[in-house]
């Protein structure tokens, strides 16, 4: 399936999850998490030169909604334990493992922006398609905002962000100085405040 079609399908899955209720749980139990996670994880190297049209904010919000609701996390565990389906066989045996995977995935987009804007191989962002940088930073700003909200409202998410991902240490002055996008910068400041 071509990348734009995958992104469109992920947006539909995200809308289902964001709709909440039984539809969200059913979509996740049916394997929707695999589609959402794949779209998020395609923003990391070596897939940097993918189709840059539009950010993935809806997908980010859907994954954050899953992270915020125990019953949705459990639906992903059910899908991973199923004998077949898109999530079958994923190493997600508990709600805590799903939560950690989602938080890692959301942080990964923020980390990718930093890597892009600070690496010599990208000319500190100058050698990368501006449309891709724009889409990536927009997605990362949404991810950082959602992580900040989760850190503020979900004790288990805060614990993962602090201890497992070590974000209080990673969101350093040098990290923030590499970020040129104001909404992303402010969201990262809020995230750092909520985990320290």
Short mmCIF file of C-alpha atoms in Angstrom, two decimals:
data_model
loop_
_atom_site.label_atom_id
_atom_site.label_comp_id
_atom_site.label_asym_id
_atom_site.label_seq_id
_atom_site.Cartn_x
_atom_site.Cartn_y
_atom_site.Cartn_z
CA UNK A 1 0.00 0.00 0.00
CA UNK A 2 1.39 3.43 -0.93
CA UNK A 3 2.37 5.77 1.90
CA UNK A 4 -0.43 8.35 1.34
CA UNK A 5 -2.99 5.52 1.44
CA UNK A 6 -1.50 4.20 4.68
CA UNK A 7 -1.64 7.66 6.20
CA UNK A 8 -5.29 8.06 5.14
CA UNK A 9 -6.14 4.65 6.63
CA UNK A 10 -4.37 5.61 9.87
CA UNK A 11 -6.40 8.82 10.04
CA UNK A 12 -9.60 6.77 9.78
CA UNK A 13 -8.40 4.45 12.55
CA UNK A 14 -7.46 7.48 14.66
CA UNK A 15 -10.94 8.96 14.19
CA UNK A 16 -12.45 5.67 15.37
CA UNK A 17 -10.28 5.64 18.48
CA UNK A 18 -10.90 9.32 19.22
CA UNK A 19 -14.64 8.66 18.93
CA UNK A 20 -14.34 6.76 22.20
CA UNK A 21 -16.77 4.24 23.63
CA UNK A 22 -17.25 0.74 22.34
CA UNK A 23 -16.08 1.65 18.84
CA UNK A 24 -12.63 2.66 20.10
CA UNK A 25 -12.18 -0.52 22.14
CA UNK A 26 -13.44 -2.69 19.26
CA UNK A 27 -11.09 -1.04 16.77
CA UNK A 28 -8.12 -1.56 19.09
CA UNK A 29 -9.09 -5.14 19.91
CA UNK A 30 -9.24 -5.68 16.15
CA UNK A 31 -5.66 -4.49 15.66
CA UNK A 32 -5.93 -0.72 15.05
CA UNK A 33 -2.91 -0.09 17.26
CA UNK A 34 -0.60 -1.76 14.71
CA UNK A 35 -1.65 0.68 11.98
CA UNK A 36 -1.32 3.72 14.24
CA UNK A 37 2.07 2.65 15.57
CA UNK A 38 3.44 1.92 12.11
CA UNK A 39 2.54 5.40 10.90
CA UNK A 40 4.22 7.00 13.93
CA UNK A 41 7.35 4.89 13.72
CA UNK A 42 7.85 5.70 10.02
CA UNK A 43 8.99 9.19 11.03
CA UNK A 44 12.35 7.86 12.17
CA UNK A 45 15.52 7.24 10.17
CA UNK A 46 15.87 5.70 7.53
CA UNK A 47 12.35 6.77 6.48
CA UNK A 48 13.06 10.50 6.78
CA UNK A 49 12.36 11.18 3.10
CA UNK A 50 8.81 9.87 3.13
CA UNK A 51 5.83 11.76 1.73
CA UNK A 52 5.75 14.99 3.75
CA UNK A 53 2.15 15.98 3.09
CA UNK A 54 0.57 16.86 6.40
CA UNK A 55 1.35 16.12 10.00
CA UNK A 56 0.17 13.11 11.95
CA UNK A 57 -1.51 15.04 14.75
CA UNK A 58 -4.69 12.97 14.62
CA UNK A 59 -2.71 9.74 14.98
CA UNK A 60 -0.72 11.26 17.87
CA UNK A 61 -3.94 12.28 19.65
CA UNK A 62 -5.41 8.81 19.13
CA UNK A 63 -2.36 7.12 20.65
CA UNK A 64 -2.45 9.57 23.56
CA UNK A 65 -6.13 8.72 24.09
CA UNK A 66 -5.21 5.04 24.27
CA UNK A 67 -2.47 5.84 26.79
CA UNK A 68 -4.95 7.72 28.97
CA UNK A 69 -7.54 4.92 29.23
CA UNK A 70 -6.89 1.59 30.91
CA UNK A 71 -9.65 -0.18 28.96
CA UNK A 72 -8.09 0.89 25.64
CA UNK A 73 -4.66 -0.27 26.75
CA UNK A 74 -6.22 -3.63 27.66
CA UNK A 75 -7.86 -3.81 24.21
CA UNK A 76 -4.40 -3.58 22.63
CA UNK A 77 -3.16 -6.38 24.93
CA UNK A 78 -6.13 -8.49 23.76
CA UNK A 79 -5.23 -7.82 20.11
CA UNK A 80 -1.57 -8.75 20.71
CA UNK A 81 -2.63 -12.04 22.34
CA UNK A 82 -4.97 -12.98 19.47
CA UNK A 83 -3.90 -15.91 17.27
CA UNK A 84 -4.12 -13.75 14.15
CA UNK A 85 -4.52 -10.12 13.14
CA UNK A 86 -2.30 -7.05 12.70
CA UNK A 87 -1.21 -6.97 16.36
CA UNK A 88 -0.85 -10.72 16.79
CA UNK A 89 2.50 -11.62 18.26
CA UNK A 90 3.50 -8.10 19.32
CA UNK A 91 5.39 -8.28 22.65
CA UNK A 92 2.67 -6.44 24.54
CA UNK A 93 1.58 -8.64 27.45
CA UNK A 94 0.31 -5.93 29.79
CA UNK A 95 -1.24 -2.48 29.81
CA UNK A 96 2.04 -1.12 31.21
CA UNK A 97 3.96 -2.45 28.20
CA UNK A 98 1.48 -0.85 25.79
CA UNK A 99 1.68 2.45 27.66
CA UNK A 100 5.48 2.42 27.54
CA UNK A 101 5.45 1.60 23.80
CA UNK A 102 3.08 4.49 23.08
CA UNK A 103 5.07 6.98 25.14
CA UNK A 104 8.30 5.84 23.46
CA UNK A 105 6.69 6.25 20.04
CA UNK A 106 5.41 9.77 20.80
CA UNK A 107 8.76 10.85 22.22
CA UNK A 108 10.49 9.39 19.17
CA UNK A 109 9.02 12.08 16.93
CA UNK A 110 10.32 14.84 19.22
CA UNK A 111 13.72 13.17 19.28
CA UNK A 112 13.66 12.95 15.47
CA UNK A 113 13.16 16.71 15.18
CA UNK A 114 16.14 17.27 17.47
CA UNK A 115 18.26 14.78 15.52
CA UNK A 116 17.32 16.45 12.24
CA UNK A 117 18.00 19.98 13.48
CA UNK A 118 21.31 19.14 15.16
CA UNK A 119 22.96 16.59 12.83
CA UNK A 120 25.73 17.40 10.38
CA UNK A 121 24.35 14.85 7.88
CA UNK A 122 21.17 16.94 7.51
CA UNK A 123 23.03 20.26 7.52
CA UNK A 124 21.19 20.98 10.78
CA UNK A 125 17.94 20.68 8.85
CA UNK A 126 19.01 22.69 5.79
CA UNK A 127 19.32 19.63 3.51
CA UNK A 128 15.83 18.33 4.32
CA UNK A 129 12.68 19.19 2.37
CA UNK A 130 11.09 22.17 4.23
CA UNK A 131 7.64 20.59 3.82
CA UNK A 132 8.88 17.49 5.63
CA UNK A 133 10.42 19.59 8.42
CA UNK A 134 7.12 21.45 8.77
CA UNK A 135 5.07 18.24 8.95
CA UNK A 136 7.54 16.63 11.34
CA UNK A 137 7.65 19.60 13.74
CA UNK A 138 3.86 19.91 13.69
CA UNK A 139 3.52 16.23 14.61
CA UNK A 140 6.21 16.60 17.28
CA UNK A 141 4.52 19.65 18.80
CA UNK A 142 1.29 17.68 19.17
CA UNK A 143 3.23 14.72 20.60
CA UNK A 144 5.05 16.89 23.14
CA UNK A 145 1.77 18.53 24.17
CA UNK A 146 0.06 15.15 24.60
CA UNK A 147 3.05 13.85 26.59
CA UNK A 148 2.87 16.92 28.84
CA UNK A 149 -0.83 16.31 29.50
CA UNK A 150 -0.23 12.62 30.21
CA UNK A 151 2.63 13.47 32.57
CA UNK A 152 0.35 15.88 34.40
CA UNK A 153 -2.69 13.60 34.66
CA UNK A 154 -1.45 9.98 34.61
CA UNK A 155 0.97 8.95 37.39
CA UNK A 156 2.02 5.78 35.55
CA UNK A 157 2.81 7.77 32.39
CA UNK A 158 4.82 10.25 34.46
CA UNK A 159 6.81 7.38 35.98
CA UNK A 160 7.63 5.93 32.53
CA UNK A 161 8.62 9.33 31.15
CA UNK A 162 10.84 10.02 34.16
CA UNK A 163 12.50 6.67 34.80
CA UNK A 164 12.28 4.53 31.68
CA UNK A 165 12.70 7.28 29.09
CA UNK A 166 14.70 9.70 31.27
CA UNK A 167 13.14 12.77 29.68
CA UNK A 168 14.01 15.14 32.52
CA UNK A 169 17.65 14.59 31.54
CA UNK A 170 17.09 14.45 27.77
CA UNK A 171 15.15 17.73 27.52
CA UNK A 172 18.27 19.75 28.26
CA UNK A 173 19.19 23.34 27.41
CA UNK A 174 21.15 22.14 24.34
CA UNK A 175 18.18 20.02 23.24
CA UNK A 176 15.84 23.01 23.51
CA UNK A 177 18.29 25.32 21.71
CA UNK A 178 18.19 23.06 18.65
CA UNK A 179 14.38 23.42 18.43
CA UNK A 180 13.45 26.35 16.19
CA UNK A 181 9.67 25.77 16.17
CA UNK A 182 7.91 27.89 18.84
CA UNK A 183 4.90 25.58 19.51
CA UNK A 184 7.20 22.56 19.86
CA UNK A 185 9.61 24.50 22.08
CA UNK A 186 6.80 25.58 24.41
CA UNK A 187 5.29 22.09 24.53
CA UNK A 188 8.70 20.64 25.45
CA UNK A 189 9.09 23.22 28.23
CA UNK A 190 5.67 22.21 29.60
CA UNK A 191 6.60 18.53 29.38
CA UNK A 192 9.86 19.14 31.23
CA UNK A 193 8.01 21.08 33.93
CA UNK A 194 5.50 18.24 34.39
CA UNK A 195 8.14 15.55 34.88
CA UNK A 196 10.49 17.41 37.20
#
